[in-house]
JSON list of C-alpha atoms in Angstrom, two decimals:
[
{"chain": "A", "resi": 10, "resn": "UNK", "atom": "CA", "xyz": [2.61, -4.93, 24.98]},
{"chain": "A", "resi": 11, "resn": "UNK", "atom": "CA", "xyz": [1.47, -1.81, 24.09]},
{"chain": "A", "resi": 12, "resn": "UNK", "atom": "CA", "xyz": [-0.11, 0.23, 21.37]},
{"chain": "A", "resi": 13, "resn": "UNK", "atom": "CA", "xyz": [0.94, 3.57, 20.15]},
{"chain": "A", "resi": 14, "resn": "UNK", "atom": "CA", "xyz": [-1.36, 6.23, 18.08]},
{"chain": "A", "resi": 15, "resn": "UNK", "atom": "CA", "xyz": [0.33, 8.94, 16.40]},
{"chain": "A", "resi": 16, "resn": "UNK", "atom": "CA", "xyz": [-2.22, 11.70, 15.11]},
{"chain": "A", "resi": 17, "resn": "UNK", "atom": "CA", "xyz": [-5.28, 9.41, 15.28]},
{"chain": "A", "resi": 18, "resn": "UNK", "atom": "CA", "xyz": [-7.77, 11.44, 17.06]},
{"chain": "A", "resi": 19, "resn": "UNK", "atom": "CA", "xyz": [-9.68, 12.64, 14.32]},
{"chain": "A", "resi": 20, "resn": "UNK", "atom": "CA", "xyz": [-10.37, 11.18, 10.73]},
{"chain": "A", "resi": 21, "resn": "UNK", "atom": "CA", "xyz": [-8.55, 7.82, 12.01]},
{"chain": "A", "resi": 22, "resn": "UNK", "atom": "CA", "xyz": [-10.15, 7.48, 15.48]},
{"chain": "A", "resi": 23, "resn": "UNK", "atom": "CA", "xyz": [-12.61, 4.62, 14.66]},
{"chain": "A", "resi": 24, "resn": "UNK", "atom": "CA", "xyz": [-9.55, 2.64, 13.10]},
{"chain": "A", "resi": 25, "resn": "UNK", "atom": "CA", "xyz": [-7.50, 3.65, 15.93]},
{"chain": "A", "resi": 26, "resn": "UNK", "atom": "CA", "xyz": [-10.33, 2.47, 18.63]},
{"chain": "A", "resi": 27, "resn": "UNK", "atom": "CA", "xyz": [-10.94, -1.14, 16.49]},
{"chain": "A", "resi": 28, "resn": "UNK", "atom": "CA", "xyz": [-7.00, -1.64, 16.73]},
{"chain": "A", "resi": 29, "resn": "UNK", "atom": "CA", "xyz": [-7.26, -0.88, 20.63]},
{"chain": "A", "resi": 30, "resn": "UNK", "atom": "CA", "xyz": [-9.87, -3.01, 21.44]},
{"chain": "A", "resi": 31, "resn": "UNK", "atom": "CA", "xyz": [-7.97, -5.69, 19.40]},
{"chain": "A", "resi": 32, "resn": "UNK", "atom": "CA", "xyz": [-4.59, -5.02, 21.23]},
{"chain": "A", "resi": 33, "resn": "UNK", "atom": "CA", "xyz": [-3.85, -6.14, 24.78]},
{"chain": "A", "resi": 34, "resn": "UNK", "atom": "CA", "xyz": [-1.77, -3.68, 27.28]},
{"chain": "A", "resi": 35, "resn": "UNK", "atom": "CA", "xyz": [-1.34, 0.05, 27.21]},
{"chain": "A", "resi": 36, "resn": "UNK", "atom": "CA", "xyz": [-2.63, 2.39, 24.27]},
{"chain": "A", "resi": 37, "resn": "UNK", "atom": "CA", "xyz": [-0.56, 5.54, 24.36]},
{"chain": "A", "resi": 38, "resn": "UNK", "atom": "CA", "xyz": [-1.90, 8.48, 22.19]},
{"chain": "A", "resi": 39, "resn": "UNK", "atom": "CA", "xyz": [0.12, 11.33, 21.29]},
{"chain": "A", "resi": 40, "resn": "UNK", "atom": "CA", "xyz": [-1.36, 14.54, 19.56]},
{"chain": "A", "resi": 41, "resn": "UNK", "atom": "CA", "xyz": [-1.51, 18.07, 20.05]},
{"chain": "A", "resi": 42, "resn": "UNK", "atom": "CA", "xyz": [-4.45, 17.68, 22.22]},
{"chain": "A", "resi": 43, "resn": "UNK", "atom": "CA", "xyz": [-4.65, 14.36, 23.41]},
{"chain": "A", "resi": 44, "resn": "UNK", "atom": "CA", "xyz": [-5.33, 15.04, 27.15]},
{"chain": "A", "resi": 45, "resn": "UNK", "atom": "CA", "xyz": [-9.02, 15.74, 25.75]},
{"chain": "A", "resi": 46, "resn": "UNK", "atom": "CA", "xyz": [-9.34, 12.67, 23.48]},
{"chain": "A", "resi": 47, "resn": "UNK", "atom": "CA", "xyz": [-11.76, 10.13, 24.78]},
{"chain": "A", "resi": 48, "resn": "UNK", "atom": "CA", "xyz": [-12.59, 6.97, 22.76]},
{"chain": "A", "resi": 49, "resn": "UNK", "atom": "CA", "xyz": [-16.19, 7.26, 24.50]},
{"chain": "A", "resi": 50, "resn": "UNK", "atom": "CA", "xyz": [-15.30, 3.52, 26.09]},
{"chain": "A", "resi": 51, "resn": "UNK", "atom": "CA", "xyz": [-14.82, 3.51, 29.44]},
{"chain": "A", "resi": 52, "resn": "UNK", "atom": "CA", "xyz": [-12.87, 0.26, 29.63]},
{"chain": "A", "resi": 53, "resn": "UNK", "atom": "CA", "xyz": [-10.80, 1.53, 26.77]},
{"chain": "A", "resi": 54, "resn": "UNK", "atom": "CA", "xyz": [-10.11, 4.79, 27.97]},
{"chain": "A", "resi": 55, "resn": "UNK", "atom": "CA", "xyz": [-8.98, 3.40, 31.33]},
{"chain": "A", "resi": 56, "resn": "UNK", "atom": "CA", "xyz": [-6.10, 1.79, 29.65]},
{"chain": "A", "resi": 57, "resn": "UNK", "atom": "CA", "xyz": [-5.27, 4.76, 27.51]},
{"chain": "A", "resi": 58, "resn": "UNK", "atom": "CA", "xyz": [-2.32, 7.04, 28.71]},
{"chain": "A", "resi": 59, "resn": "UNK", "atom": "CA", "xyz": [-2.63, 10.49, 26.49]},
{"chain": "A", "resi": 60, "resn": "UNK", "atom": "CA", "xyz": [0.28, 12.94, 25.85]},
{"chain": "A", "resi": 61, "resn": "UNK", "atom": "CA", "xyz": [-0.07, 16.43, 24.48]},
{"chain": "A", "resi": 62, "resn": "UNK", "atom": "CA", "xyz": [2.89, 16.25, 21.95]},
{"chain": "A", "resi": 63, "resn": "UNK", "atom": "CA", "xyz": [3.11, 17.59, 18.58]},
{"chain": "A", "resi": 64, "resn": "UNK", "atom": "CA", "xyz": [5.16, 15.91, 16.13]},
{"chain": "A", "resi": 65, "resn": "UNK", "atom": "CA", "xyz": [6.28, 19.27, 14.42]},
{"chain": "A", "resi": 66, "resn": "UNK", "atom": "CA", "xyz": [8.12, 19.85, 17.33]},
{"chain": "A", "resi": 67, "resn": "UNK", "atom": "CA", "xyz": [10.74, 17.32, 16.21]},
{"chain": "A", "resi": 68, "resn": "UNK", "atom": "CA", "xyz": [13.16, 17.49, 19.49]},
{"chain": "A", "resi": 69, "resn": "UNK", "atom": "CA", "xyz": [10.39, 17.95, 22.13]},
{"chain": "A", "resi": 70, "resn": "UNK", "atom": "CA", "xyz": [8.62, 14.95, 20.25]},
{"chain": "A", "resi": 71, "resn": "UNK", "atom": "CA", "xyz": [11.79, 12.98, 20.07]},
{"chain": "A", "resi": 72, "resn": "UNK", "atom": "CA", "xyz": [12.76, 13.39, 23.64]},
{"chain": "A", "resi": 73, "resn": "UNK", "atom": "CA", "xyz": [9.02, 12.83, 25.18]},
{"chain": "A", "resi": 74, "resn": "UNK", "atom": "CA", "xyz": [8.53, 9.69, 22.82]},
{"chain": "A", "resi": 75, "resn": "UNK", "atom": "CA", "xyz": [11.80, 8.25, 24.52]},
{"chain": "A", "resi": 76, "resn": "UNK", "atom": "CA", "xyz": [10.27, 8.99, 28.33]},
{"chain": "A", "resi": 77, "resn": "UNK", "atom": "CA", "xyz": [6.99, 7.28, 26.80]},
{"chain": "A", "resi": 78, "resn": "UNK", "atom": "CA", "xyz": [8.78, 4.52, 25.43]},
{"chain": "A", "resi": 79, "resn": "UNK", "atom": "CA", "xyz": [10.50, 3.90, 28.47]},
{"chain": "A", "resi": 80, "resn": "UNK", "atom": "CA", "xyz": [7.31, 3.40, 30.49]},
{"chain": "A", "resi": 81, "resn": "UNK", "atom": "CA", "xyz": [5.04, 2.09, 27.64]},
{"chain": "A", "resi": 82, "resn": "UNK", "atom": "CA", "xyz": [7.19, 0.38, 25.36]},
{"chain": "A", "resi": 83, "resn": "UNK", "atom": "CA", "xyz": [8.31, -1.26, 23.07]},
{"chain": "A", "resi": 84, "resn": "UNK", "atom": "CA", "xyz": [4.84, -0.90, 21.24]},
{"chain": "A", "resi": 85, "resn": "UNK", "atom": "CA", "xyz": [3.37, -4.11, 19.65]},
{"chain": "A", "resi": 86, "resn": "UNK", "atom": "CA", "xyz": [1.59, -2.20, 17.10]},
{"chain": "A", "resi": 87, "resn": "UNK", "atom": "CA", "xyz": [0.96, 1.66, 16.09]},
{"chain": "A", "resi": 88, "resn": "UNK", "atom": "CA", "xyz": [-0.99, 3.87, 13.64]},
{"chain": "A", "resi": 89, "resn": "UNK", "atom": "CA", "xyz": [0.46, 6.94, 12.51]},
{"chain": "A", "resi": 90, "resn": "UNK", "atom": "CA", "xyz": [-0.19, 9.85, 10.82]},
{"chain": "A", "resi": 91, "resn": "UNK", "atom": "CA", "xyz": [1.96, 12.90, 10.36]},
{"chain": "A", "resi": 92, "resn": "UNK", "atom": "CA", "xyz": [2.63, 15.48, 7.35]},
{"chain": "A", "resi": 93, "resn": "UNK", "atom": "CA", "xyz": [6.00, 15.98, 6.06]},
{"chain": "A", "resi": 94, "resn": "UNK", "atom": "CA", "xyz": [9.06, 14.14, 5.68]},
{"chain": "A", "resi": 95, "resn": "UNK", "atom": "CA", "xyz": [10.83, 14.03, 8.82]},
{"chain": "A", "resi": 96, "resn": "UNK", "atom": "CA", "xyz": [12.83, 10.69, 7.95]},
{"chain": "A", "resi": 97, "resn": "UNK", "atom": "CA", "xyz": [14.88, 10.86, 11.47]},
{"chain": "A", "resi": 98, "resn": "UNK", "atom": "CA", "xyz": [11.69, 11.34, 13.29]},
{"chain": "A", "resi": 99, "resn": "UNK", "atom": "CA", "xyz": [9.89, 8.43, 11.49]},
{"chain": "A", "resi": 100, "resn": "UNK", "atom": "CA", "xyz": [12.83, 6.25, 12.04]},
{"chain": "A", "resi": 101, "resn": "UNK", "atom": "CA", "xyz": [12.87, 7.08, 15.72]},
{"chain": "A", "resi": 102, "resn": "UNK", "atom": "CA", "xyz": [9.03, 5.72, 15.80]},
{"chain": "A", "resi": 103, "resn": "UNK", "atom": "CA", "xyz": [10.08, 2.55, 14.40]},
{"chain": "A", "resi": 104, "resn": "UNK", "atom": "CA", "xyz": [12.62, 2.24, 16.61]},
{"chain": "A", "resi": 105, "resn": "UNK", "atom": "CA", "xyz": [10.36, 2.09, 19.47]},
{"chain": "A", "resi": 106, "resn": "UNK", "atom": "CA", "xyz": [8.59, -0.97, 18.23]},
{"chain": "A", "resi": 107, "resn": "UNK", "atom": "CA", "xyz": [8.85, -4.50, 19.57]},
{"chain": "A", "resi": 108, "resn": "UNK", "atom": "CA", "xyz": [10.39, -7.37, 17.53]},
{"chain": "A", "resi": 109, "resn": "UNK", "atom": "CA", "xyz": [7.59, -8.08, 14.87]},
{"chain": "A", "resi": 110, "resn": "UNK", "atom": "CA", "xyz": [5.37, -5.17, 16.02]},
{"chain": "A", "resi": 111, "resn": "UNK", "atom": "CA", "xyz": [3.29, -3.89, 13.30]},
{"chain": "A", "resi": 112, "resn": "UNK", "atom": "CA", "xyz": [3.69, -0.32, 12.43]},
{"chain": "A", "resi": 113, "resn": "UNK", "atom": "CA", "xyz": [0.96, 1.49, 10.00]},
{"chain": "A", "resi": 114, "resn": "UNK", "atom": "CA", "xyz": [1.65, 4.80, 8.61]},
{"chain": "A", "resi": 115, "resn": "UNK", "atom": "CA", "xyz": [-0.88, 6.70, 6.81]},
{"chain": "A", "resi": 116, "resn": "UNK", "atom": "CA", "xyz": [0.21, 9.09, 4.19]},
{"chain": "A", "resi": 117, "resn": "UNK", "atom": "CA", "xyz": [-1.66, 11.56, 1.49]},
{"chain": "A", "resi": 118, "resn": "UNK", "atom": "CA", "xyz": [-1.86, 10.88, -1.85]},
{"chain": "A", "resi": 119, "resn": "UNK", "atom": "CA", "xyz": [0.82, 12.83, -3.29]},
{"chain": "A", "resi": 120, "resn": "UNK", "atom": "CA", "xyz": [3.19, 10.07, -1.25]},
{"chain": "A", "resi": 121, "resn": "UNK", "atom": "CA", "xyz": [1.90, 7.85, -4.11]},
{"chain": "A", "resi": 122, "resn": "UNK", "atom": "CA", "xyz": [4.05, 9.75, -6.84]},
{"chain": "A", "resi": 123, "resn": "UNK", "atom": "CA", "xyz": [7.36, 7.99, -7.94]},
{"chain": "A", "resi": 124, "resn": "UNK", "atom": "CA", "xyz": [9.86, 8.68, -5.79]},
{"chain": "A", "resi": 125, "resn": "UNK", "atom": "CA", "xyz": [7.59, 10.30, -3.22]},
{"chain": "A", "resi": 126, "resn": "UNK", "atom": "CA", "xyz": [7.53, 9.56, 0.46]},
{"chain": "A", "resi": 127, "resn": "UNK", "atom": "CA", "xyz": [5.72, 6.57, -0.21]},
{"chain": "A", "resi": 128, "resn": "UNK", "atom": "CA", "xyz": [8.56, 4.63, -1.86]},
{"chain": "A", "resi": 129, "resn": "UNK", "atom": "CA", "xyz": [11.30, 6.25, 0.12]},
{"chain": "A", "resi": 130, "resn": "UNK", "atom": "CA", "xyz": [9.47, 5.19, 3.39]},
{"chain": "A", "resi": 131, "resn": "UNK", "atom": "CA", "xyz": [8.88, 1.29, 2.05]},
{"chain": "A", "resi": 132, "resn": "UNK", "atom": "CA", "xyz": [12.76, 1.14, 0.97]},
{"chain": "A", "resi": 133, "resn": "UNK", "atom": "CA", "xyz": [13.71, 2.52, 4.61]},
{"chain": "A", "resi": 134, "resn": "UNK", "atom": "CA", "xyz": [11.61, 0.22, 6.46]},
{"chain": "A", "resi": 135, "resn": "UNK", "atom": "CA", "xyz": [12.74, -2.76, 4.12]},
{"chain": "A", "resi": 136, "resn": "UNK", "atom": "CA", "xyz": [16.25, -1.97, 6.26]},
{"chain": "A", "resi": 137, "resn": "UNK", "atom": "CA", "xyz": [14.41, -2.64, 9.58]},
{"chain": "A", "resi": 138, "resn": "UNK", "atom": "CA", "xyz": [13.50, -6.11, 9.58]},
{"chain": "A", "resi": 139, "resn": "UNK", "atom": "CA", "xyz": [12.44, -6.46, 13.17]},
{"chain": "A", "resi": 140, "resn": "UNK", "atom": "CA", "xyz": [9.20, -4.19, 12.22]},
{"chain": "A", "resi": 141, "resn": "UNK", "atom": "CA", "xyz": [6.09, -5.38, 10.21]},
{"chain": "A", "resi": 142, "resn": "UNK", "atom": "CA", "xyz": [5.72, -2.34, 8.18]},
{"chain": "A", "resi": 143, "resn": "UNK", "atom": "CA", "xyz": [2.34, -1.32, 6.53]},
{"chain": "A", "resi": 144, "resn": "UNK", "atom": "CA", "xyz": [1.74, 1.81, 4.46]},
{"chain": "A", "resi": 145, "resn": "UNK", "atom": "CA", "xyz": [-1.75, 3.12, 3.66]},
{"chain": "A", "resi": 146, "resn": "UNK", "atom": "CA", "xyz": [-2.09, 5.65, 0.88]},
{"chain": "A", "resi": 147, "resn": "UNK", "atom": "CA", "xyz": [-4.76, 8.19, 1.25]},
{"chain": "A", "resi": 148, "resn": "UNK", "atom": "CA", "xyz": [-6.25, 8.56, -2.40]},
{"chain": "A", "resi": 149, "resn": "UNK", "atom": "CA", "xyz": [-9.60, 9.94, -3.63]},
{"chain": "A", "resi": 150, "resn": "UNK", "atom": "CA", "xyz": [-12.90, 8.37, -5.21]},
{"chain": "A", "resi": 151, "resn": "UNK", "atom": "CA", "xyz": [-14.02, 9.04, -8.98]},
{"chain": "A", "resi": 152, "resn": "UNK", "atom": "CA", "xyz": [-17.48, 8.31, -9.71]},
{"chain": "A", "resi": 153, "resn": "UNK", "atom": "CA", "xyz": [-19.81, 9.28, -12.57]},
{"chain": "A", "resi": 154, "resn": "UNK", "atom": "CA", "xyz": [-17.39, 12.21, -13.66]},
{"chain": "A", "resi": 155, "resn": "UNK", "atom": "CA", "xyz": [-17.21, 13.57, -10.00]},
{"chain": "A", "resi": 156, "resn": "UNK", "atom": "CA", "xyz": [-14.17, 13.45, -7.70]},
{"chain": "A", "resi": 157, "resn": "UNK", "atom": "CA", "xyz": [-13.76, 13.67, -3.95]},
{"chain": "A", "resi": 158, "resn": "UNK", "atom": "CA", "xyz": [-11.75, 13.07, -1.24]},
{"chain": "A", "resi": 159, "resn": "UNK", "atom": "CA", "xyz": [-12.48, 10.01, 1.05]},
{"chain": "A", "resi": 160, "resn": "UNK", "atom": "CA", "xyz": [-14.63, 9.95, 3.53]},
{"chain": "A", "resi": 161, "resn": "UNK", "atom": "CA", "xyz": [-13.56, 9.03, 7.67]},
{"chain": "A", "resi": 162, "resn": "UNK", "atom": "CA", "xyz": [-15.19, 6.00, 7.23]},
{"chain": "A", "resi": 163, "resn": "UNK", "atom": "CA", "xyz": [-13.17, 4.90, 3.78]},
{"chain": "A", "resi": 164, "resn": "UNK", "atom": "CA", "xyz": [-9.72, 6.19, 5.16]},
{"chain": "A", "resi": 165, "resn": "UNK", "atom": "CA", "xyz": [-10.45, 3.72, 8.58]},
{"chain": "A", "resi": 166, "resn": "UNK", "atom": "CA", "xyz": [-11.49, 0.94, 6.45]},
{"chain": "A", "resi": 167, "resn": "UNK", "atom": "CA", "xyz": [-8.16, 1.62, 4.47]},
{"chain": "A", "resi": 168, "resn": "UNK", "atom": "CA", "xyz": [-6.36, 1.65, 7.72]},
{"chain": "A", "resi": 169, "resn": "UNK", "atom": "CA", "xyz": [-7.50, -1.42, 9.14]},
{"chain": "A", "resi": 170, "resn": "UNK", "atom": "CA", "xyz": [-6.88, -3.33, 5.76]},
{"chain": "A", "resi": 171, "resn": "UNK", "atom": "CA", "xyz": [-3.43, -2.25, 5.98]},
{"chain": "A", "resi": 172, "resn": "UNK", "atom": "CA", "xyz": [-3.32, -3.32, 9.61]},
{"chain": "A", "resi": 173, "resn": "UNK", "atom": "CA", "xyz": [-4.17, -6.68, 8.66]},
{"chain": "A", "resi": 174, "resn": "UNK", "atom": "CA", "xyz": [-3.12, -7.06, 5.07]},
{"chain": "A", "resi": 175, "resn": "UNK", "atom": "CA", "xyz": [0.33, -8.95, 4.42]},
{"chain": "A", "resi": 176, "resn": "UNK", "atom": "CA", "xyz": [0.72, -6.18, 1.21]},
{"chain": "A", "resi": 177, "resn": "UNK", "atom": "CA", "xyz": [3.25, -3.40, 2.31]},
{"chain": "A", "resi": 178, "resn": "UNK", "atom": "CA", "xyz": [1.35, -1.06, 0.27]},
{"chain": "A", "resi": 179, "resn": "UNK", "atom": "CA", "xyz": [-2.45, -0.57, 0.84]},
{"chain": "A", "resi": 180, "resn": "UNK", "atom": "CA", "xyz": [-4.35, 1.95, -1.29]},
{"chain": "A", "resi": 181, "resn": "UNK", "atom": "CA", "xyz": [-7.56, 3.59, -0.17]},
{"chain": "A", "resi": 182, "resn": "UNK", "atom": "CA", "xyz": [-9.65, 4.72, -2.86]},
{"chain": "A", "resi": 183, "resn": "UNK", "atom": "CA", "xyz": [-7.58, 5.47, -5.89]},
{"chain": "A", "resi": 184, "resn": "UNK", "atom": "CA", "xyz": [-4.64, 7.62, -6.57]},
{"chain": "A", "resi": 185, "resn": "UNK", "atom": "CA", "xyz": [-4.59, 7.05, -10.69]},
{"chain": "A", "resi": 186, "resn": "UNK", "atom": "CA", "xyz": [-5.22, 8.97, -12.40]},
{"chain": "A", "resi": 187, "resn": "UNK", "atom": "CA", "xyz": [-3.34, 11.80, -10.86]},
{"chain": "A", "resi": 188, "resn": "UNK", "atom": "CA", "xyz": [-5.30, 14.55, -12.69]},
{"chain": "A", "resi": 189, "resn": "UNK", "atom": "CA", "xyz": [-8.55, 13.41, -11.61]},
{"chain": "A", "resi": 190, "resn": "UNK", "atom": "CA", "xyz": [-7.84, 14.28, -8.25]},
{"chain": "A", "resi": 191, "resn": "UNK", "atom": "CA", "xyz": [-10.44, 16.81, -6.58]}
]
């Protein structure tokens, strides 16, 4: 089985690398500049297939994902970071997952609001019982009267925690009180 990584070549790189190291099979990286991506680990890079695809191009992305899944899927695990609320696109990704595959989706802090994308995604994914869905909400840190966004290390820790947790939703940092966001 393979690992699917979408939008993980930046802030989520170390989490993606850890998951890839712990996963057997192909590692499939999809991003706008995937062909220039490297884990800086020869053994891991040798089993990595990189495709320059922009998820913002919905129809093109769906078509390419079908072709890639035919070659490398179904995916036993995935880590995804995408903006926007394109539910058909997100559902299409979920349908490329193997039975009992783990799909971890990182979402920004706005997804934590009532009736926002986070809740919508959890409800939708509960209707797809073949996938073990985990969500990591990326919040902020408030300490000694100052707020800041999470570091890449903190984001990756949250993603890895979500990947190994039985909790549907993991919060990296904090998302409340909302008015304290940086």
